Every structure is written in C-alpha cells, then in structure tokens.
Amino acid sequence: MRKGTALVVGATGITGGNLASYLTASGWSVYGLSRRPSEQAGVIPVAADLLDREATAEALAGLPITHVFYCTWVRRENENANVEANGAMMHNLLDALQGASLAHVSLVTGTKQYLGAFENYGSGKTETPFRESAPRVPGDNFYYTLEDIMFATAERDGFSWNVHRPHTVIGYARGNAMNMGVTLAVYASICKATGKPFTFPGSQVQWNALTDLTDSLVLARQMEWAATTPGAHNEAFNTVNGDVFRWRRLWHEIGEFFELEVADCPETPQPLETQMTDIAPTWAEIAKQNELVEADVTQLASWWHTDADLGRELECVNDVTKSRDFGFDHFRETRAAFFDLFARLRAERIIP
C-alpha cells in the first residue's frame, strides 16, 4: 500500500537524493524534481527550473502530488539576491500546485536560522543550544522568506507543513554544493597522496567547542515521520544526530581512518578554498592513478561551504528536545556516519 505521492524538490542533492531513495524504499510513489534529473531507482524524474514560472507549471501539471519535500536552494551574490531568487522558486512551485491534491509541505532550512545569513554570519545573539522557539535574527535571510511564503500558501490552500533545521548534512552525494563529508574525504585523500599533514582548516573556536551534525538518513527519517504524524504537523524541528563532539578529537579519528599525520590546529584559519586553489591537476592525476570515477575535483568538493562551517567563531549546538517530546527518537553516531560514508566513497571509487 502506497503511503502517498511525494515530490522531492532538489532530488539530486545530498538531502533530496537520500530522501528520495528512503521514501521509495518506504513505500511512497516519488517524483524527483531538479533542473537536470539523474537516474535514480524508483524515482520518476521531473525536469524544471523553478525560477521559470511557466516551465514549472507545465512540468507539474496533472501530477497527483500529495506531499512536497522542499530540499533545494540557489546561491546568489548577496542575501538580498538570495531572498529574491529563492522566494521566487518557492512561489512558483506552490502556485503551480494550487488546486492539486496537496496535503503537506516539508521545508528544509538549517542552522542559519539562528546564525544569520552568510554575509552576516553569527550576528544573532541566540544562546546555545539552539531551540526552535528562538526569535529570528535581524536582517535578510532567505530561510525566513521560504517559511513565510509556505505559511501564507498553507493558509490559502489548506495544507499542513513542517520546517526541518539540520546542521551540516553529511551523506552520499556527488556534485553537491553543501557536502562536508565528501569534501573532507577528498581533502584527506589529497593529503595522503601529496604527503601533506592533515591540517584542520577552521577556527580555534570550532576546534575546541562542542558541536553536532546531521546524517542525511536521520533527516530523511524525521521528514517522513513529521509529514505522516498529524500531531507533529505545523511545527519546526531541529534535526541533528543526537550526539555532540569536538573537532579536535574527531579530526584525529578521521586522520587515523586515512592513516594520515594530523597537524596541530593553526592559530588562524587556513581555508580550504585558498589551499586548494590550484589542486585540480593534482586531483586529476590521483584519479588517473587510482582509476577513480571522477577526475574533476569541483564535482566532489565544496571548499567554501566546509570553510564556512569550520571557520565559525562561535559555538553551534542544537537542542532536539522538542523533536524527542513529539515522538521522534532516531539517533546516529556522527563518527560512524563519517566512516560509513568514507567506506562507501572508496567502494564506489570516488576516493582512493
């Protein structure tokens, strides 16, 4: 018996791709929307650019969608432009589905809910651990725009909703702009091939402070749970693995996994985006020597996004008490999530 008909928006990303696979295995009919759909078992591809209002309406016309899982975004040169572009995408999608059988919309945002936009990062005075009840940080933030559009459309069209706020999603995905797990695996592989020490690129604060992360399967499980549990509807939930760690320990454990010399954390950040400026030929040679499936490092690593996470000058810990109180208690050890990902990347010849 089918649970519903899902439209996963951003089905080629780290969040959407893993969610689409999970929902398919869990008994859903799944449509996967992206600009350039890829082959995915059991997922019906839908090609559309959400910035194109007419093309979006045409692509979605007549589809029997009951649940939308919104897992995408587009990056622009500043937050004002992010607000405009991402807001247009959400408007175009929900307007295209007006009059359909839509019952529920799930929106994935993240910890910038509490930290502020990239250009104003850490401007908020939100205390840790972050709680869903915290007030919005002043200033532009496209997360708030997406929420407000969803709230208004839910009132207009009568569907329920959830907001999910993960903290740095890790999981299997290629060519994704927000993928710390693969980025660190590529960086470690480069260090091993070149004999460089495995050096933490971020701040002393992140090196020493407690923090948390989100495994993509934990997020997928929470999204399905919230969407199908009436008592959890119309709520926002933080989404993290349930454990906390310090990078100064986990970095050494990752180094041990790759059999690397781990350097002391530098006094000042050493951004990967700067370190890896000319690394493309090196990776191409590593890929050739090891018969890897991807020789273009830009299709694997997201230096800028990993730098943003590891370079913060403030503590980031999320409270999941609300999620537990509402009945979601799935847990994932972060160290195991990394190691399982690294093992899969090796098995599929993404890294040596």
Tab-separated table of C-alpha atoms in Angstrom:
chain	number	residue	atom	x	y	z
A	1	MET	CA	0.000	0.000	0.000
A	2	ARG	CA	1.408	3.351	-1.077
A	3	LYS	CA	1.859	5.953	1.672
A	4	GLY	CA	1.436	8.916	-0.653
A	5	THR	CA	2.847	10.608	-3.719
A	6	ALA	CA	5.893	12.698	-2.894
A	7	LEU	CA	7.551	15.449	-4.884
A	8	VAL	CA	11.168	15.756	-3.732
A	9	VAL	CA	12.394	19.163	-4.843
A	10	GLY	CA	16.165	19.096	-5.270
A	11	ALA	CA	16.291	15.353	-5.829
A	12	THR	CA	19.927	15.308	-6.949
A	13	GLY	CA	21.278	16.954	-3.782
A	14	ILE	CA	22.621	15.437	-0.603
A	15	THR	CA	19.330	15.923	1.258
A	16	GLY	CA	16.886	15.360	-1.578
A	17	GLY	CA	18.733	12.442	-3.148
A	18	ASN	CA	18.946	10.467	0.072
A	19	LEU	CA	15.354	11.373	0.962
A	20	ALA	CA	14.051	10.229	-2.429
A	21	SER	CA	15.767	6.850	-2.034
A	22	TYR	CA	14.468	6.474	1.506
A	23	LEU	CA	10.860	7.331	0.578
A	24	THR	CA	10.941	4.964	-2.388
A	25	ALA	CA	12.111	2.129	-0.140
A	26	SER	CA	9.444	3.066	2.424
A	27	GLY	CA	6.528	2.632	0.046
A	28	TRP	CA	5.964	6.070	-1.492
A	29	SER	CA	5.473	7.000	-5.110
A	30	VAL	CA	8.261	9.526	-5.646
A	31	TYR	CA	8.756	12.241	-8.230
A	32	GLY	CA	12.203	13.836	-8.170
A	33	LEU	CA	12.396	17.431	-9.399
A	34	SER	CA	15.636	19.071	-10.444
A	35	ARG	CA	16.972	21.119	-13.323
A	36	ARG	CA	18.957	18.159	-14.608
A	37	PRO	CA	17.457	14.920	-13.243
A	38	SER	CA	19.723	11.912	-12.825
A	39	GLU	CA	18.911	8.212	-12.903
A	40	GLN	CA	17.671	7.060	-9.505
A	41	ALA	CA	15.985	3.726	-8.916
A	42	GLY	CA	12.260	4.046	-8.348
A	43	VAL	CA	12.216	7.850	-8.705
A	44	ILE	CA	10.206	9.437	-11.541
A	45	PRO	CA	12.271	12.343	-12.913
A	46	VAL	CA	10.764	15.807	-13.359
A	47	ALA	CA	12.918	18.406	-15.113
A	48	ALA	CA	12.193	22.039	-14.237
A	49	ASP	CA	13.969	25.269	-13.367
A	50	LEU	CA	11.923	26.719	-10.509
A	51	LEU	CA	13.000	30.218	-11.500
A	52	ASP	CA	10.986	29.727	-14.699
A	53	ARG	CA	7.367	30.124	-13.607
A	54	GLU	CA	5.762	28.848	-16.820
A	55	ALA	CA	8.091	25.878	-17.185
A	56	THR	CA	7.479	24.880	-13.553
A	57	ALA	CA	3.713	24.998	-14.021
A	58	GLU	CA	3.985	22.942	-17.214
A	59	ALA	CA	6.251	20.318	-15.625
A	60	LEU	CA	3.942	19.809	-12.629
A	61	ALA	CA	0.583	19.995	-14.413
A	62	GLY	CA	-1.594	16.996	-13.614
A	63	LEU	CA	0.836	15.269	-11.236
A	64	PRO	CA	-1.026	13.681	-8.269
A	65	ILE	CA	1.282	15.160	-5.621
A	66	THR	CA	0.152	14.772	-2.013
A	67	HIS	CA	3.400	15.737	-0.233
A	68	VAL	CA	6.132	18.189	-1.173
A	69	PHE	CA	9.599	17.854	0.359
A	70	TYR	CA	11.481	21.071	-0.446
A	71	CYS	CA	15.236	20.397	-0.287
A	72	THR	CA	16.767	22.939	-2.649
A	73	TRP	CA	18.170	26.457	-2.836
A	74	VAL	CA	20.138	28.658	-5.196
A	75	ARG	CA	23.150	30.757	-4.194
A	76	ARG	CA	23.440	34.387	-5.313
A	77	GLU	CA	25.992	37.156	-4.746
A	78	ASN	CA	24.358	38.520	-1.573
A	79	GLU	CA	21.498	37.731	0.785
A	80	ASN	CA	19.118	40.240	-0.762
A	81	ALA	CA	19.536	38.427	-4.075
A	82	ASN	CA	19.207	35.068	-2.267
A	83	VAL	CA	15.889	36.225	-0.836
A	84	GLU	CA	14.620	37.298	-4.261
A	85	ALA	CA	15.694	34.166	-6.151
A	86	ASN	CA	14.763	31.568	-3.539
A	87	GLY	CA	11.491	33.293	-2.770
A	88	ALA	CA	10.581	33.203	-6.463
A	89	MET	CA	11.348	29.483	-6.608
A	90	MET	CA	9.064	28.687	-3.681
A	91	HIS	CA	6.273	30.899	-5.061
A	92	ASN	CA	6.492	29.301	-8.497
A	93	LEU	CA	6.395	25.774	-7.086
A	94	LEU	CA	3.468	26.247	-4.719
A	95	ASP	CA	1.461	28.269	-7.220
A	96	ALA	CA	1.956	25.504	-9.788
A	97	LEU	CA	0.463	23.016	-7.312
A	98	GLN	CA	-2.536	25.172	-6.350
A	99	GLY	CA	-5.700	23.197	-6.915
A	100	ALA	CA	-3.862	19.865	-6.777
A	101	SER	CA	-4.287	17.214	-4.077
A	102	LEU	CA	-1.521	18.705	-1.938
A	103	ALA	CA	-1.854	17.778	1.748
A	104	HIS	CA	1.542	18.648	3.243
A	105	VAL	CA	4.740	20.609	2.568
A	106	SER	CA	8.069	19.922	4.307
A	107	LEU	CA	10.742	22.620	4.095
A	108	VAL	CA	14.428	22.010	4.829
A	109	THR	CA	16.391	25.064	6.008
A	110	GLY	CA	19.184	24.852	8.613
A	111	THR	CA	21.202	26.357	11.419
A	112	LYS	CA	21.475	29.735	9.662
A	113	GLN	CA	18.022	30.160	11.171
A	114	TYR	CA	19.890	31.000	14.393
A	115	LEU	CA	23.180	32.336	12.991
A	116	GLY	CA	22.067	34.712	10.261
A	117	ALA	CA	22.927	34.749	6.570
A	118	PHE	CA	26.447	34.040	5.278
A	119	GLU	CA	27.305	37.739	4.903
A	120	ASN	CA	26.036	38.450	8.404
A	121	TYR	CA	27.080	35.151	9.975
A	122	GLY	CA	26.961	34.948	13.737
A	123	SER	CA	25.230	38.314	14.060
A	124	GLY	CA	22.470	36.844	16.187
A	125	LYS	CA	22.710	36.609	19.963
A	126	THR	CA	20.923	33.256	20.133
A	127	GLU	CA	22.097	31.160	23.077
A	128	THR	CA	23.191	27.575	22.589
A	129	PRO	CA	21.815	25.029	22.445
A	130	PHE	CA	19.646	26.499	19.682
A	131	ARG	CA	15.929	25.973	20.262
A	132	GLU	CA	13.159	26.211	17.698
A	133	SER	CA	11.421	28.896	19.755
A	134	ALA	CA	14.330	31.351	19.351
A	135	PRO	CA	13.387	34.636	17.645
A	136	ARG	CA	14.588	35.329	14.134
A	137	VAL	CA	17.958	37.037	13.703
A	138	PRO	CA	17.577	40.604	12.362
A	139	GLY	CA	18.446	41.128	8.703
A	140	ASP	CA	17.792	39.402	5.398
A	141	ASN	CA	17.662	35.610	5.482
A	142	PHE	CA	16.131	33.594	2.664
A	143	TYR	CA	15.183	30.884	5.159
A	144	TYR	CA	12.661	33.285	6.673
A	145	THR	CA	11.343	34.164	3.228
A	146	LEU	CA	10.772	30.499	2.364
A	147	GLU	CA	8.981	29.962	5.669
A	148	ASP	CA	6.719	32.986	5.214
A	149	ILE	CA	5.736	32.002	1.677
A	150	MET	CA	4.949	28.469	2.834
A	151	PHE	CA	2.937	29.701	5.827
A	152	ALA	CA	0.863	32.069	3.687
A	153	THR	CA	0.233	29.477	0.983
A	154	ALA	CA	-0.699	26.835	3.569
A	155	GLU	CA	-3.359	29.194	4.901
A	156	ARG	CA	-4.580	29.891	1.369
A	157	ASP	CA	-4.645	26.281	0.144
A	158	GLY	CA	-5.278	24.358	3.366
A	159	PHE	CA	-2.236	22.082	3.573
A	160	SER	CA	-0.176	21.303	6.692
A	161	TRP	CA	3.572	21.928	6.917
A	162	ASN	CA	6.839	21.262	8.738
A	163	VAL	CA	10.183	23.031	8.844
A	164	HIS	CA	13.350	20.958	9.382
A	165	ARG	CA	16.560	22.633	10.540
A	166	PRO	CA	19.568	20.330	10.093
A	167	HIS	CA	23.133	21.317	10.960
A	168	THR	CA	25.609	20.483	8.177
A	169	VAL	CA	24.178	17.431	6.425
A	170	ILE	CA	26.618	14.597	5.699
A	171	GLY	CA	25.847	11.686	3.414
A	172	TYR	CA	26.463	10.278	-0.020
A	173	ALA	CA	26.065	12.701	-2.928
A	174	ARG	CA	28.176	13.878	-5.818
A	175	GLY	CA	28.262	17.329	-7.390
A	176	ASN	CA	26.545	18.910	-4.399
A	177	ALA	CA	27.347	22.409	-3.150
A	178	MET	CA	26.953	21.622	0.557
A	179	ASN	CA	28.750	18.364	1.236
A	180	MET	CA	31.271	18.379	4.074
A	181	GLY	CA	31.638	14.601	4.226
A	182	VAL	CA	32.818	14.185	0.631
A	183	THR	CA	34.870	17.384	0.847
A	184	LEU	CA	36.824	16.114	3.860
A	185	ALA	CA	37.306	12.716	2.202
A	186	VAL	CA	38.765	14.401	-0.891
A	187	TYR	CA	40.969	16.671	1.234
A	188	ALA	CA	42.266	13.695	3.250
A	189	SER	CA	42.957	11.765	0.047
A	190	ILE	CA	44.931	14.717	-1.336
A	191	CYS	CA	46.938	14.957	1.890
A	192	LYS	CA	47.780	11.267	1.687
A	193	ALA	CA	48.795	11.416	-1.959
A	194	THR	CA	50.946	14.520	-1.536
A	195	GLY	CA	52.421	13.757	1.881
A	196	LYS	CA	50.895	16.860	3.450
A	197	PRO	CA	49.760	16.765	7.086
A	198	PHE	CA	46.020	16.646	7.663
A	199	THR	CA	45.514	20.185	8.978
A	200	PHE	CA	42.237	21.499	10.394
A	201	PRO	CA	41.321	24.478	8.190
A	202	GLY	CA	38.965	26.235	10.596
A	203	SER	CA	38.964	28.328	13.735
A	204	GLN	CA	40.263	27.574	17.218
A	205	VAL	CA	36.689	28.022	18.459
A	206	GLN	CA	35.384	25.223	16.229
A	207	TRP	CA	38.396	23.046	17.052
A	208	ASN	CA	37.688	23.205	20.782
A	209	ALA	CA	33.930	23.747	21.147
A	210	LEU	CA	31.165	21.181	21.302
A	211	THR	CA	29.158	20.857	18.115
A	212	ASP	CA	26.858	18.459	16.225
A	213	LEU	CA	25.989	17.353	12.676
A	214	THR	CA	23.140	15.726	10.739
A	215	ASP	CA	23.285	12.416	8.902
A	216	SER	CA	21.157	12.522	5.744
A	217	LEU	CA	19.249	9.384	6.773
A	218	VAL	CA	18.323	10.893	10.150
A	219	LEU	CA	16.924	13.888	8.288
A	220	ALA	CA	15.018	11.661	5.843
A	221	ARG	CA	13.503	9.659	8.692
A	222	GLN	CA	12.447	12.788	10.552
A	223	MET	CA	10.892	14.318	7.443
A	224	GLU	CA	8.769	11.248	6.748
A	225	TRP	CA	7.808	10.937	10.416
A	226	ALA	CA	6.714	14.567	10.713
A	227	ALA	CA	4.829	14.554	7.418
A	228	THR	CA	2.832	11.447	8.402
A	229	THR	CA	2.242	12.221	12.089
A	230	PRO	CA	-0.694	14.637	12.482
A	231	GLY	CA	0.389	15.632	15.981
A	232	ALA	CA	3.701	16.869	14.572
A	233	HIS	CA	2.196	18.972	11.785
A	234	ASN	CA	2.704	22.737	11.619
A	235	GLU	CA	5.876	22.607	13.696
A	236	ALA	CA	9.554	23.386	13.160
A	237	PHE	CA	12.109	20.803	14.300
A	238	ASN	CA	15.862	20.906	14.726
A	239	THR	CA	17.415	17.842	13.096
A	240	VAL	CA	20.762	16.539	14.342
A	241	ASN	CA	22.213	13.114	15.069
A	242	GLY	CA	21.693	13.279	18.815
A	243	ASP	CA	25.336	13.215	19.897
A	244	VAL	CA	27.860	16.023	20.351
A	245	PHE	CA	31.592	16.055	19.651
A	246	ARG	CA	34.676	18.254	19.474
A	247	TRP	CA	36.527	18.560	16.187
A	248	ARG	CA	39.873	18.265	17.987
A	249	ARG	CA	39.033	14.618	18.727
A	250	LEU	CA	37.081	13.735	15.582
A	251	TRP	CA	39.742	15.281	13.328
A	252	HIS	CA	42.344	12.922	14.774
A	253	GLU	CA	39.956	9.978	14.321
A	254	ILE	CA	39.376	10.913	10.671
A	255	GLY	CA	43.138	11.222	10.253
A	256	GLU	CA	43.584	7.726	11.693
A	257	PHE	CA	40.962	6.382	9.276
A	258	PHE	CA	43.003	7.675	6.335
A	259	GLU	CA	46.332	6.828	8.006
A	260	LEU	CA	47.467	10.441	8.000
A	261	GLU	CA	49.735	12.606	10.100
A	262	VAL	CA	47.486	15.103	11.877
A	263	ALA	CA	48.945	18.571	12.373
A	264	ASP	CA	48.190	20.825	15.324
A	265	CYS	CA	45.353	23.267	14.753
A	266	PRO	CA	46.856	26.556	13.442
A	267	GLU	CA	46.340	29.744	15.424
A	268	THR	CA	44.495	31.286	12.476
A	269	PRO	CA	42.195	29.512	9.996
A	270	GLN	CA	43.743	28.017	6.857
A	271	PRO	CA	40.732	27.983	4.481
A	272	LEU	CA	40.489	25.049	2.102
A	273	GLU	CA	39.273	27.343	-0.669
A	274	THR	CA	42.663	29.084	-0.520
A	275	GLN	CA	44.717	25.917	-0.017
A	276	MET	CA	43.010	24.127	-2.917
A	277	THR	CA	43.104	26.945	-5.469
A	278	ASP	CA	45.396	25.044	-7.860
A	279	ILE	CA	44.595	21.491	-6.806
A	280	ALA	CA	42.633	20.430	-9.918
A	281	PRO	CA	45.620	18.924	-11.805
A	282	THR	CA	46.741	17.070	-8.671
A	283	TRP	CA	43.306	15.508	-8.207
A	284	ALA	CA	43.126	14.617	-11.889
A	285	GLU	CA	46.413	12.723	-11.515
A	286	ILE	CA	45.199	10.993	-8.315
A	287	ALA	CA	42.036	9.959	-10.150
A	288	LYS	CA	44.021	8.600	-13.101
A	289	GLN	CA	46.452	6.620	-10.950
A	290	ASN	CA	43.664	5.080	-8.872
A	291	GLU	CA	41.097	4.671	-11.675
A	292	LEU	CA	38.562	6.875	-9.895
A	293	VAL	CA	35.232	7.705	-11.489
A	294	GLU	CA	35.505	11.499	-11.168
A	295	ALA	CA	38.620	13.421	-12.197
A	296	ASP	CA	37.086	16.884	-11.770
A	297	VAL	CA	37.534	17.866	-8.125
A	298	THR	CA	34.944	20.656	-8.443
A	299	GLN	CA	32.288	17.964	-8.882
A	300	LEU	CA	33.173	16.472	-5.499
A	301	ALA	CA	34.447	19.095	-3.053
A	302	SER	CA	32.709	22.190	-1.709
A	303	TRP	CA	35.662	24.019	-0.168
A	304	TRP	CA	33.772	27.256	0.500
A	305	HIS	CA	30.926	25.625	2.384
A	306	THR	CA	33.175	23.489	4.570
A	307	ASP	CA	35.238	26.613	5.314
A	308	ALA	CA	32.068	28.403	6.409
A	309	ASP	CA	31.169	25.606	8.822
A	310	LEU	CA	34.641	25.056	10.269
A	311	GLY	CA	35.636	28.701	10.375
A	312	ARG	CA	32.880	29.929	12.674
A	313	GLU	CA	33.919	31.924	15.703
A	314	LEU	CA	31.033	30.750	17.855
A	315	GLU	CA	29.664	27.542	19.345
A	316	CYS	CA	26.941	25.715	17.401
A	317	VAL	CA	24.869	23.104	19.246
A	318	ASN	CA	21.221	22.309	18.516
A	319	ASP	CA	18.594	21.246	21.042
A	320	VAL	CA	16.453	18.295	19.859
A	321	THR	CA	14.271	18.080	22.956
A	322	LYS	CA	11.198	19.247	21.030
A	323	SER	CA	11.620	16.534	18.418
A	324	ARG	CA	12.001	13.912	21.152
A	325	ASP	CA	8.945	15.195	23.011
A	326	PHE	CA	6.855	14.909	19.847
A	327	GLY	CA	7.955	11.285	19.400
A	328	PHE	CA	10.976	11.192	17.073
A	329	ASP	CA	13.902	9.482	18.783
A	330	HIS	CA	16.147	8.230	15.967
A	331	PHE	CA	19.876	8.529	16.773
A	332	ARG	CA	23.091	8.285	14.729
A	333	GLU	CA	26.684	8.414	15.980
A	334	THR	CA	28.421	11.147	13.973
A	335	ARG	CA	31.768	9.354	13.863
A	336	ALA	CA	30.122	6.263	12.393
A	337	ALA	CA	28.252	8.399	9.877
A	338	PHE	CA	31.566	9.782	8.585
A	339	PHE	CA	33.305	6.411	8.500
A	340	ASP	CA	30.403	4.690	6.729
A	341	LEU	CA	30.406	7.454	4.128
A	342	PHE	CA	34.172	7.187	3.597
A	343	ALA	CA	33.884	3.421	3.149
A	344	ARG	CA	31.174	3.851	0.517
A	345	LEU	CA	33.194	6.504	-1.321
A	346	ARG	CA	36.091	4.053	-1.513
A	347	ALA	CA	33.880	1.178	-2.606
A	348	GLU	CA	32.434	3.284	-5.429
A	349	ARG	CA	35.879	4.593	-6.428
A	350	ILE	CA	35.089	8.207	-5.621
A	351	ILE	CA	38.262	8.362	-3.466
A	352	PRO	CA	41.311	6.045	-3.440
